[in-house]
Amino acid sequence: MNNGIQGIRLRRAVGVAMTTGAVLAAGALHAAPAQAATAPTIVAKGGYVMNNGNGKSLYTKAADTRRSTGSTTKIMTAKVVLAQKNLNLDAKVTIQMAYSDYIVKHNASSARLIVGDKVTVRQLLYGLMLPSGCDAAYALADKFGTGTTRSARVKSFIGKMNAEAKKLGLKNTSFDSFDGIGNGKNYSTPRDLTKIAGSAMKNSTFRSIVKTKKYTAKTVTKTGSIRTMAPWNNTNTLLSSYSGTIGVKTGSGPEAKYCLVFAATRNGKTVIGTVLASSSAAQREKDAKKLLSYGFGRI
């Protein structure tokens, strides 16, 4: 009899304890809801971040305002080259005096290509994306545009850039140059540039290039000897300063100020975004880091 009463009391005590635990647990869940991260403040006039896996927007600041893009334009330059049918990355291009003259005239960023050297398309893409060579951009536009004159080929290539933007459904993007040194009609937005980069990152060659910190090209001289170029260092310092960074491209200019299109992967998830018109090279990096960390906190 006593054993039966003790058994009943024990079961009641366990039941009360379990019920109380459940109530406490439920109370704890209601008492401490997850706090939404506060959107960061950035110096850049425009910014955008998205989840590259599903295209969901994670952050916007004047994301659809058209601005000069500087050398972030070269993302599309590379994308157009890599979209060519039957592309031979090992095809050689002879460096022309016109490319060198162009650099001097515009005081432009350069891969320091040497007139008369034969350089492969692959090497030109590295020269385009790492040191942001406008001479490499010119060589690629001349190579992959169509026409009987250099100016016609360049115009044709820029037309391909605009056609690609249209294909991506971008309504706030226009190119009038192959490198970002525009003539009044070279602009995009943080949202559009991020979409261009997201599309470009689907190409394995593009991904390999933009995550490379340093590259040394061996070119063929006029006499057929091999020239080892000075190493090209990637202007995207996020590759060394933010864990998981996988690309993609810096940009700057009197009108564009300081721009950066960036991407990073952590725990199998990729965040990609853009800042336009920041105040300095150091500040665009700080802005990008804030947006990357915020983006990872939201996916």
PDB file of C-alpha atoms in Angstrom:
ATOM      1  CA  MET A   1       0.000   0.000   0.000  1.00  0.00           C
ATOM      2  CA  ASN A   2       2.732   2.439   1.036  1.00  0.00           C
ATOM      3  CA  ASN A   3       4.695   1.546  -2.077  1.00  0.00           C
ATOM      4  CA  GLY A   4       1.668   2.404  -4.242  1.00  0.00           C
ATOM      5  CA  ILE A   5       1.172   5.811  -2.555  1.00  0.00           C
ATOM      6  CA  GLN A   6       4.883   6.617  -2.900  1.00  0.00           C
ATOM      7  CA  GLY A   7       4.741   5.672  -6.601  1.00  0.00           C
ATOM      8  CA  ILE A   8       1.781   8.030  -7.179  1.00  0.00           C
ATOM      9  CA  ARG A   9       3.550  10.897  -5.340  1.00  0.00           C
ATOM     10  CA  LEU A  10       6.738  10.321  -7.340  1.00  0.00           C
ATOM     11  CA  ARG A  11       4.887  10.389 -10.650  1.00  0.00           C
ATOM     12  CA  ARG A  12       3.090  13.617  -9.615  1.00  0.00           C
ATOM     13  CA  ALA A  13       6.386  15.241  -8.614  1.00  0.00           C
ATOM     14  CA  VAL A  14       7.994  14.280 -11.927  1.00  0.00           C
ATOM     15  CA  GLY A  15       4.966  15.575 -13.830  1.00  0.00           C
ATOM     16  CA  VAL A  16       5.044  18.916 -11.967  1.00  0.00           C
ATOM     17  CA  ALA A  17       8.789  19.237 -12.574  1.00  0.00           C
ATOM     18  CA  MET A  18       8.430  18.492 -16.291  1.00  0.00           C
ATOM     19  CA  THR A  19       5.517  20.912 -16.647  1.00  0.00           C
ATOM     20  CA  THR A  20       7.412  23.629 -14.782  1.00  0.00           C
ATOM     21  CA  GLY A  21      10.477  23.036 -16.986  1.00  0.00           C
ATOM     22  CA  ALA A  22       8.384  23.316 -20.108  1.00  0.00           C
ATOM     23  CA  VAL A  23       6.815  26.572 -18.876  1.00  0.00           C
ATOM     24  CA  LEU A  24      10.239  27.975 -17.978  1.00  0.00           C
ATOM     25  CA  ALA A  25      11.647  26.974 -21.338  1.00  0.00           C
ATOM     26  CA  ALA A  26       8.719  28.545 -23.148  1.00  0.00           C
ATOM     27  CA  GLY A  27       9.072  31.659 -21.029  1.00  0.00           C
ATOM     28  CA  ALA A  28      12.747  31.857 -21.851  1.00  0.00           C
ATOM     29  CA  LEU A  29      11.983  31.632 -25.568  1.00  0.00           C
ATOM     30  CA  HIS A  30       9.480  34.465 -25.333  1.00  0.00           C
ATOM     31  CA  ALA A  31      11.636  36.541 -23.034  1.00  0.00           C
ATOM     32  CA  ALA A  32      14.690  36.624 -25.349  1.00  0.00           C
ATOM     33  CA  PRO A  33      13.664  36.960 -28.989  1.00  0.00           C
ATOM     34  CA  ALA A  34      16.452  37.108 -31.583  1.00  0.00           C
ATOM     35  CA  GLN A  35      17.524  40.698 -32.080  1.00  0.00           C
ATOM     36  CA  ALA A  36      17.698  41.881 -35.694  1.00  0.00           C
ATOM     37  CA  ALA A  37      21.122  43.263 -36.537  1.00  0.00           C
ATOM     38  CA  THR A  38      21.168  47.003 -37.059  1.00  0.00           C
ATOM     39  CA  ALA A  39      21.963  47.984 -40.645  1.00  0.00           C
ATOM     40  CA  PRO A  40      25.465  49.477 -40.772  1.00  0.00           C
ATOM     41  CA  THR A  41      26.284  53.054 -41.667  1.00  0.00           C
ATOM     42  CA  ILE A  42      28.683  53.393 -44.591  1.00  0.00           C
ATOM     43  CA  VAL A  43      30.492  56.404 -46.039  1.00  0.00           C
ATOM     44  CA  ALA A  44      29.936  55.293 -49.649  1.00  0.00           C
ATOM     45  CA  LYS A  45      27.049  57.121 -51.329  1.00  0.00           C
ATOM     46  CA  GLY A  46      25.625  53.870 -52.681  1.00  0.00           C
ATOM     47  CA  GLY A  47      25.663  50.281 -51.476  1.00  0.00           C
ATOM     48  CA  TYR A  48      23.987  46.958 -52.087  1.00  0.00           C
ATOM     49  CA  VAL A  49      24.429  43.418 -50.787  1.00  0.00           C
ATOM     50  CA  MET A  50      22.707  40.204 -51.789  1.00  0.00           C
ATOM     51  CA  ASN A  51      22.727  36.518 -51.019  1.00  0.00           C
ATOM     52  CA  ASN A  52      24.425  35.134 -54.114  1.00  0.00           C
ATOM     53  CA  GLY A  53      22.664  31.794 -53.644  1.00  0.00           C
ATOM     54  CA  ASN A  54      19.118  33.067 -54.147  1.00  0.00           C
ATOM     55  CA  GLY A  55      19.530  36.709 -55.196  1.00  0.00           C
ATOM     56  CA  LYS A  56      17.790  38.032 -52.069  1.00  0.00           C
ATOM     57  CA  SER A  57      18.607  41.626 -51.129  1.00  0.00           C
ATOM     58  CA  LEU A  58      20.306  41.949 -47.754  1.00  0.00           C
ATOM     59  CA  TYR A  59      21.178  45.669 -47.710  1.00  0.00           C
ATOM     60  CA  THR A  60      20.403  48.739 -49.826  1.00  0.00           C
ATOM     61  CA  LYS A  61      21.567  52.348 -49.830  1.00  0.00           C
ATOM     62  CA  ALA A  62      20.708  54.342 -52.957  1.00  0.00           C
ATOM     63  CA  ALA A  63      20.991  50.942 -54.630  1.00  0.00           C
ATOM     64  CA  ASP A  64      19.353  52.074 -57.875  1.00  0.00           C
ATOM     65  CA  THR A  65      20.981  55.487 -58.210  1.00  0.00           C
ATOM     66  CA  ARG A  66      23.150  55.705 -61.325  1.00  0.00           C
ATOM     67  CA  ARG A  67      26.782  56.578 -60.689  1.00  0.00           C
ATOM     68  CA  SER A  68      30.132  56.474 -62.436  1.00  0.00           C
ATOM     69  CA  THR A  69      31.716  53.071 -61.819  1.00  0.00           C
ATOM     70  CA  GLY A  70      35.415  53.529 -62.561  1.00  0.00           C
ATOM     71  CA  SER A  71      37.297  50.310 -63.186  1.00  0.00           C
ATOM     72  CA  THR A  72      34.533  48.103 -61.778  1.00  0.00           C
ATOM     73  CA  THR A  73      33.434  48.411 -65.429  1.00  0.00           C
ATOM     74  CA  LYS A  74      36.150  45.839 -66.183  1.00  0.00           C
ATOM     75  CA  ILE A  75      34.018  43.098 -64.623  1.00  0.00           C
ATOM     76  CA  MET A  76      31.793  43.364 -67.693  1.00  0.00           C
ATOM     77  CA  THR A  77      34.850  43.574 -69.967  1.00  0.00           C
ATOM     78  CA  ALA A  78      36.033  40.222 -68.622  1.00  0.00           C
ATOM     79  CA  LYS A  79      32.526  38.756 -68.733  1.00  0.00           C
ATOM     80  CA  VAL A  80      32.133  39.599 -72.428  1.00  0.00           C
ATOM     81  CA  VAL A  81      35.525  38.076 -73.281  1.00  0.00           C
ATOM     82  CA  LEU A  82      34.761  34.886 -71.365  1.00  0.00           C
ATOM     83  CA  ALA A  83      31.362  34.590 -73.091  1.00  0.00           C
ATOM     84  CA  GLN A  84      32.945  34.358 -76.574  1.00  0.00           C
ATOM     85  CA  LYS A  85      32.200  31.140 -78.437  1.00  0.00           C
ATOM     86  CA  ASN A  86      35.118  28.743 -78.792  1.00  0.00           C
ATOM     87  CA  LEU A  87      37.291  31.020 -76.665  1.00  0.00           C
ATOM     88  CA  ASN A  88      40.973  30.077 -76.693  1.00  0.00           C
ATOM     89  CA  LEU A  89      42.539  31.485 -73.533  1.00  0.00           C
ATOM     90  CA  ASP A  90      45.992  30.650 -74.870  1.00  0.00           C
ATOM     91  CA  ALA A  91      45.567  32.644 -78.098  1.00  0.00           C
ATOM     92  CA  LYS A  92      48.249  35.323 -78.362  1.00  0.00           C
ATOM     93  CA  VAL A  93      47.629  39.039 -78.808  1.00  0.00           C
ATOM     94  CA  THR A  94      50.401  41.372 -79.970  1.00  0.00           C
ATOM     95  CA  ILE A  95      50.592  44.538 -77.882  1.00  0.00           C
ATOM     96  CA  GLN A  96      50.174  47.656 -80.043  1.00  0.00           C
ATOM     97  CA  MET A  97      51.589  51.147 -79.566  1.00  0.00           C
ATOM     98  CA  ALA A  98      48.002  52.449 -79.459  1.00  0.00           C
ATOM     99  CA  TYR A  99      47.436  50.684 -76.131  1.00  0.00           C
ATOM    100  CA  SER A 100      50.520  52.291 -74.624  1.00  0.00           C
ATOM    101  CA  ASP A 101      49.644  55.732 -76.006  1.00  0.00           C
ATOM    102  CA  TYR A 102      46.162  55.409 -74.505  1.00  0.00           C
ATOM    103  CA  ILE A 103      47.594  54.783 -71.029  1.00  0.00           C
ATOM    104  CA  VAL A 104      49.860  57.820 -71.294  1.00  0.00           C
ATOM    105  CA  LYS A 105      47.087  60.074 -72.633  1.00  0.00           C
ATOM    106  CA  HIS A 106      44.679  59.208 -69.819  1.00  0.00           C
ATOM    107  CA  ASN A 107      47.242  58.673 -67.052  1.00  0.00           C
ATOM    108  CA  ALA A 108      45.448  55.365 -66.614  1.00  0.00           C
ATOM    109  CA  SER A 109      46.148  52.326 -64.459  1.00  0.00           C
ATOM    110  CA  SER A 110      48.369  49.913 -66.339  1.00  0.00           C
ATOM    111  CA  ALA A 111      49.538  46.304 -66.552  1.00  0.00           C
ATOM    112  CA  ARG A 112      52.745  47.738 -68.061  1.00  0.00           C
ATOM    113  CA  LEU A 113      52.406  45.682 -71.197  1.00  0.00           C
ATOM    114  CA  ILE A 114      55.302  46.098 -73.614  1.00  0.00           C
ATOM    115  CA  VAL A 115      54.718  47.024 -77.246  1.00  0.00           C
ATOM    116  CA  GLY A 116      55.514  44.122 -79.566  1.00  0.00           C
ATOM    117  CA  ASP A 117      55.161  41.427 -76.901  1.00  0.00           C
ATOM    118  CA  LYS A 118      52.776  38.550 -77.533  1.00  0.00           C
ATOM    119  CA  VAL A 119      50.481  38.078 -74.549  1.00  0.00           C
ATOM    120  CA  THR A 120      47.835  35.362 -74.135  1.00  0.00           C
ATOM    121  CA  VAL A 121      44.164  36.151 -73.604  1.00  0.00           C
ATOM    122  CA  ARG A 122      44.417  34.506 -70.186  1.00  0.00           C
ATOM    123  CA  GLN A 123      47.320  36.768 -69.235  1.00  0.00           C
ATOM    124  CA  LEU A 124      45.428  39.817 -70.478  1.00  0.00           C
ATOM    125  CA  LEU A 125      42.502  38.890 -68.225  1.00  0.00           C
ATOM    126  CA  TYR A 126      44.828  38.748 -65.226  1.00  0.00           C
ATOM    127  CA  GLY A 127      46.359  42.073 -66.314  1.00  0.00           C
ATOM    128  CA  LEU A 128      42.830  43.482 -66.586  1.00  0.00           C
ATOM    129  CA  MET A 129      41.530  42.350 -63.205  1.00  0.00           C
ATOM    130  CA  LEU A 130      44.549  42.411 -60.839  1.00  0.00           C
ATOM    131  CA  PRO A 131      46.482  45.649 -61.538  1.00  0.00           C
ATOM    132  CA  SER A 132      43.395  46.998 -63.368  1.00  0.00           C
ATOM    133  CA  GLY A 133      45.307  47.461 -66.602  1.00  0.00           C
ATOM    134  CA  CYS A 134      43.546  49.755 -69.053  1.00  0.00           C
ATOM    135  CA  ASP A 135      46.113  48.651 -71.635  1.00  0.00           C
ATOM    136  CA  ALA A 136      44.948  45.051 -71.131  1.00  0.00           C
ATOM    137  CA  ALA A 137      41.328  46.210 -71.464  1.00  0.00           C
ATOM    138  CA  TYR A 138      42.122  47.972 -74.738  1.00  0.00           C
ATOM    139  CA  ALA A 139      43.921  44.881 -76.087  1.00  0.00           C
ATOM    140  CA  LEU A 140      40.933  42.665 -75.259  1.00  0.00           C
ATOM    141  CA  ALA A 141      38.415  45.071 -76.804  1.00  0.00           C
ATOM    142  CA  ASP A 142      40.539  45.269 -79.950  1.00  0.00           C
ATOM    143  CA  LYS A 143      40.856  41.486 -80.082  1.00  0.00           C
ATOM    144  CA  PHE A 144      37.214  40.571 -79.475  1.00  0.00           C
ATOM    145  CA  GLY A 145      35.387  43.406 -81.207  1.00  0.00           C
ATOM    146  CA  THR A 146      34.535  43.096 -84.904  1.00  0.00           C
ATOM    147  CA  GLY A 147      35.402  45.531 -87.673  1.00  0.00           C
ATOM    148  CA  THR A 148      38.142  46.524 -90.098  1.00  0.00           C
ATOM    149  CA  THR A 149      39.539  49.356 -87.960  1.00  0.00           C
ATOM    150  CA  ARG A 150      40.565  49.492 -84.312  1.00  0.00           C
ATOM    151  CA  SER A 151      37.947  52.126 -83.495  1.00  0.00           C
ATOM    152  CA  ALA A 152      35.242  49.986 -85.116  1.00  0.00           C
ATOM    153  CA  ARG A 153      36.339  46.935 -83.134  1.00  0.00           C
ATOM    154  CA  VAL A 154      36.337  48.880 -79.868  1.00  0.00           C
ATOM    155  CA  LYS A 155      32.872  50.277 -80.612  1.00  0.00           C
ATOM    156  CA  SER A 156      31.670  46.767 -81.400  1.00  0.00           C
ATOM    157  CA  PHE A 157      33.076  45.407 -78.149  1.00  0.00           C
ATOM    158  CA  ILE A 158      31.392  48.126 -76.079  1.00  0.00           C
ATOM    159  CA  GLY A 159      28.181  47.228 -77.914  1.00  0.00           C
ATOM    160  CA  LYS A 160      28.611  43.658 -76.676  1.00  0.00           C
ATOM    161  CA  MET A 161      28.988  44.970 -73.121  1.00  0.00           C
ATOM    162  CA  ASN A 162      25.693  46.833 -73.404  1.00  0.00           C
ATOM    163  CA  ALA A 163      23.996  43.839 -75.008  1.00  0.00           C
ATOM    164  CA  GLU A 164      25.111  41.690 -72.074  1.00  0.00           C
ATOM    165  CA  ALA A 165      23.709  44.228 -69.604  1.00  0.00           C
ATOM    166  CA  LYS A 166      20.395  44.162 -71.471  1.00  0.00           C
ATOM    167  CA  LYS A 167      20.399  40.359 -71.420  1.00  0.00           C
ATOM    168  CA  LEU A 168      20.754  40.512 -67.626  1.00  0.00           C
ATOM    169  CA  GLY A 169      17.720  42.813 -67.489  1.00  0.00           C
ATOM    170  CA  LEU A 170      19.671  45.797 -66.155  1.00  0.00           C
ATOM    171  CA  LYS A 171      17.865  49.089 -66.776  1.00  0.00           C
ATOM    172  CA  ASN A 172      20.283  51.421 -64.984  1.00  0.00           C
ATOM    173  CA  THR A 173      23.549  50.407 -66.637  1.00  0.00           C
ATOM    174  CA  SER A 174      25.276  51.865 -69.681  1.00  0.00           C
ATOM    175  CA  PHE A 175      28.798  51.454 -71.028  1.00  0.00           C
ATOM    176  CA  ASP A 176      30.633  53.805 -73.355  1.00  0.00           C
ATOM    177  CA  SER A 177      34.118  52.483 -72.557  1.00  0.00           C
ATOM    178  CA  PHE A 178      35.905  49.173 -72.158  1.00  0.00           C
ATOM    179  CA  ASP A 179      37.655  50.181 -68.926  1.00  0.00           C
ATOM    180  CA  GLY A 180      35.597  52.795 -67.066  1.00  0.00           C
ATOM    181  CA  ILE A 181      37.289  55.880 -68.519  1.00  0.00           C
ATOM    182  CA  GLY A 182      33.948  57.001 -69.846  1.00  0.00           C
ATOM    183  CA  ASN A 183      32.644  59.811 -72.023  1.00  0.00           C
ATOM    184  CA  GLY A 184      29.538  60.694 -70.039  1.00  0.00           C
ATOM    185  CA  LYS A 185      27.526  57.521 -70.621  1.00  0.00           C
ATOM    186  CA  ASN A 186      29.385  55.011 -68.483  1.00  0.00           C
ATOM    187  CA  TYR A 187      27.321  54.326 -65.382  1.00  0.00           C
ATOM    188  CA  SER A 188      25.667  51.664 -63.299  1.00  0.00           C
ATOM    189  CA  THR A 189      24.185  51.192 -59.833  1.00  0.00           C
ATOM    190  CA  PRO A 190      25.169  49.157 -56.782  1.00  0.00           C
ATOM    191  CA  ARG A 191      22.363  46.679 -57.496  1.00  0.00           C
ATOM    192  CA  ASP A 192      23.204  46.298 -61.189  1.00  0.00           C
ATOM    193  CA  LEU A 193      26.953  45.939 -60.625  1.00  0.00           C
ATOM    194  CA  THR A 194      26.310  43.278 -57.999  1.00  0.00           C
ATOM    195  CA  LYS A 195      24.154  41.362 -60.486  1.00  0.00           C
ATOM    196  CA  ILE A 196      26.852  41.654 -63.178  1.00  0.00           C
ATOM    197  CA  ALA A 197      29.442  40.313 -60.731  1.00  0.00           C
ATOM    198  CA  GLY A 198      27.146  37.513 -59.563  1.00  0.00           C
ATOM    199  CA  SER A 199      26.679  36.424 -63.164  1.00  0.00           C
ATOM    200  CA  ALA A 200      30.408  36.699 -63.944  1.00  0.00           C
ATOM    201  CA  MET A 201      31.258  34.577 -60.889  1.00  0.00           C
ATOM    202  CA  LYS A 202      29.451  31.638 -62.487  1.00  0.00           C
ATOM    203  CA  ASN A 203      32.467  31.321 -64.800  1.00  0.00           C
ATOM    204  CA  SER A 204      35.268  29.239 -63.270  1.00  0.00           C
ATOM    205  CA  THR A 205      38.043  31.150 -65.074  1.00  0.00           C
ATOM    206  CA  PHE A 206      36.677  34.465 -63.810  1.00  0.00           C
ATOM    207  CA  ARG A 207      36.485  33.090 -60.257  1.00  0.00           C
ATOM    208  CA  SER A 208      40.076  31.861 -60.413  1.00  0.00           C
ATOM    209  CA  ILE A 209      41.338  35.222 -61.635  1.00  0.00           C
ATOM    210  CA  VAL A 210      39.559  37.517 -59.183  1.00  0.00           C
ATOM    211  CA  LYS A 211      40.617  35.540 -56.103  1.00  0.00           C
ATOM    212  CA  THR A 212      44.306  35.607 -57.136  1.00  0.00           C
ATOM    213  CA  LYS A 213      46.453  37.950 -55.047  1.00  0.00           C
ATOM    214  CA  LYS A 214      49.527  37.947 -57.302  1.00  0.00           C
ATOM    215  CA  TYR A 215      50.265  36.744 -60.829  1.00  0.00           C
ATOM    216  CA  THR A 216      53.442  36.709 -62.899  1.00  0.00           C
ATOM    217  CA  ALA A 217      53.043  36.591 -66.679  1.00  0.00           C
ATOM    218  CA  LYS A 218      55.665  35.231 -69.045  1.00  0.00           C
ATOM    219  CA  THR A 219      55.248  36.905 -72.413  1.00  0.00           C
ATOM    220  CA  VAL A 220      56.937  36.346 -75.771  1.00  0.00           C
ATOM    221  CA  THR A 221      59.089  39.228 -77.051  1.00  0.00           C
ATOM    222  CA  LYS A 222      59.546  40.427 -80.648  1.00  0.00           C
ATOM    223  CA  THR A 223      62.650  38.260 -80.928  1.00  0.00           C
ATOM    224  CA  GLY A 224      60.881  35.163 -79.610  1.00  0.00           C
ATOM    225  CA  SER A 225      62.520  35.133 -76.199  1.00  0.00           C
ATOM    226  CA  ILE A 226      60.552  34.831 -72.971  1.00  0.00           C
ATOM    227  CA  ARG A 227      60.002  37.937 -70.848  1.00  0.00           C
ATOM    228  CA  THR A 228      59.083  37.483 -67.187  1.00  0.00           C
ATOM    229  CA  MET A 229      56.891  40.444 -66.316  1.00  0.00           C
ATOM    230  CA  ALA A 230      56.974  42.156 -62.952  1.00  0.00           C
ATOM    231  CA  PRO A 231      54.282  40.520 -60.766  1.00  0.00           C
ATOM    232  CA  TRP A 232      50.757  41.914 -60.928  1.00  0.00           C
ATOM    233  CA  ASN A 233      49.276  42.487 -57.474  1.00  0.00           C
ATOM    234  CA  ASN A 234      45.532  42.472 -56.981  1.00  0.00           C
ATOM    235  CA  THR A 235      44.229  45.915 -56.021  1.00  0.00           C
ATOM    236  CA  ASN A 236      41.440  44.235 -54.010  1.00  0.00           C
ATOM    237  CA  THR A 237      42.991  44.279 -50.534  1.00  0.00           C
ATOM    238  CA  LEU A 238      39.970  42.486 -49.039  1.00  0.00           C
ATOM    239  CA  LEU A 239      41.606  39.261 -50.268  1.00  0.00           C
ATOM    240  CA  SER A 240      44.162  39.642 -47.492  1.00  0.00           C
ATOM    241  CA  SER A 241      42.119  41.452 -44.856  1.00  0.00           C
ATOM    242  CA  TYR A 242      38.691  39.747 -44.766  1.00  0.00           C
ATOM    243  CA  SER A 243      38.393  36.008 -44.210  1.00  0.00           C
ATOM    244  CA  GLY A 244      36.560  34.169 -46.973  1.00  0.00           C
ATOM    245  CA  THR A 245      36.934  36.879 -49.639  1.00  0.00           C
ATOM    246  CA  ILE A 246      36.796  35.442 -53.176  1.00  0.00           C
ATOM    247  CA  GLY A 247      36.797  38.647 -55.308  1.00  0.00           C
ATOM    248  CA  VAL A 248      35.983  40.790 -57.188  1.00  0.00           C
ATOM    249  CA  LYS A 249      37.124  44.322 -58.374  1.00  0.00           C
ATOM    250  CA  THR A 250      38.122  47.817 -57.298  1.00  0.00           C
ATOM    251  CA  GLY A 251      37.410  51.040 -59.132  1.00  0.00           C
ATOM    252  CA  SER A 252      38.253  54.716 -58.760  1.00  0.00           C
ATOM    253  CA  GLY A 253      38.233  57.998 -60.625  1.00  0.00           C
ATOM    254  CA  PRO A 254      37.605  61.737 -60.244  1.00  0.00           C
ATOM    255  CA  GLU A 255      33.860  61.244 -60.688  1.00  0.00           C
ATOM    256  CA  ALA A 256      33.515  57.664 -59.446  1.00  0.00           C
ATOM    257  CA  LYS A 257      35.516  58.344 -56.243  1.00  0.00           C
ATOM    258  CA  TYR A 258      36.328  54.945 -54.664  1.00  0.00           C
ATOM    259  CA  CYS A 259      34.318  51.853 -55.585  1.00  0.00           C
ATOM    260  CA  LEU A 260      34.499  48.171 -54.727  1.00  0.00           C
ATOM    261  CA  VAL A 261      32.553  45.144 -55.862  1.00  0.00           C
ATOM    262  CA  PHE A 262      33.148  42.378 -53.332  1.00  0.00           C
ATOM    263  CA  ALA A 263      32.263  38.760 -52.571  1.00  0.00           C
ATOM    264  CA  ALA A 264      33.037  36.345 -49.768  1.00  0.00           C
ATOM    265  CA  THR A 265      32.051  32.802 -48.861  1.00  0.00           C
ATOM    266  CA  ARG A 266      31.609  31.424 -45.339  1.00  0.00           C
ATOM    267  CA  ASN A 267      30.060  28.133 -44.281  1.00  0.00           C
ATOM    268  CA  GLY A 268      29.093  27.428 -47.869  1.00  0.00           C
ATOM    269  CA  LYS A 269      27.174  30.697 -48.295  1.00  0.00           C
ATOM    270  CA  THR A 270      28.254  33.575 -50.524  1.00  0.00           C
ATOM    271  CA  VAL A 271      27.523  37.247 -49.962  1.00  0.00           C
ATOM    272  CA  ILE A 272      28.177  39.617 -52.853  1.00  0.00           C
ATOM    273  CA  GLY A 273      27.815  43.376 -53.040  1.00  0.00           C
ATOM    274  CA  THR A 274      28.982  46.795 -54.172  1.00  0.00           C
ATOM    275  CA  VAL A 275      29.897  50.158 -52.692  1.00  0.00           C
ATOM    276  CA  LEU A 276      30.082  53.195 -54.978  1.00  0.00           C
ATOM    277  CA  ALA A 277      31.536  56.657 -54.339  1.00  0.00           C
ATOM    278  CA  SER A 278      33.294  56.047 -51.042  1.00  0.00           C
ATOM    279  CA  SER A 279      35.816  58.597 -49.794  1.00  0.00           C
ATOM    280  CA  SER A 280      39.111  56.676 -50.034  1.00  0.00           C
ATOM    281  CA  ALA A 281      40.613  53.282 -50.814  1.00  0.00           C
ATOM    282  CA  ALA A 282      40.797  52.508 -47.094  1.00  0.00           C
ATOM    283  CA  GLN A 283      37.213  53.621 -46.522  1.00  0.00           C
ATOM    284  CA  ARG A 284      35.737  51.560 -49.360  1.00  0.00           C
ATOM    285  CA  GLU A 285      37.376  48.525 -47.738  1.00  0.00           C
ATOM    286  CA  LYS A 286      35.882  49.410 -44.336  1.00  0.00           C
ATOM    287  CA  ASP A 287      32.466  49.923 -45.943  1.00  0.00           C
ATOM    288  CA  ALA A 288      32.692  46.553 -47.705  1.00  0.00           C
ATOM    289  CA  LYS A 289      33.707  44.726 -44.523  1.00  0.00           C
ATOM    290  CA  LYS A 290      30.731  46.193 -42.663  1.00  0.00           C
ATOM    291  CA  LEU A 291      28.356  45.115 -45.406  1.00  0.00           C
ATOM    292  CA  LEU A 292      29.842  41.626 -45.701  1.00  0.00           C
ATOM    293  CA  SER A 293      29.568  41.004 -41.961  1.00  0.00           C
ATOM    294  CA  TYR A 294      26.025  42.375 -41.925  1.00  0.00           C
ATOM    295  CA  GLY A 295      25.114  40.218 -44.913  1.00  0.00           C
ATOM    296  CA  PHE A 296      26.461  37.050 -43.314  1.00  0.00           C
ATOM    297  CA  GLY A 297      24.428  37.893 -40.216  1.00  0.00           C
ATOM    298  CA  ARG A 298      21.251  37.862 -42.289  1.00  0.00           C
ATOM    299  CA  ILE A 299      21.613  34.571 -44.190  1.00  0.00           C
TER     300      ILE A 299
END
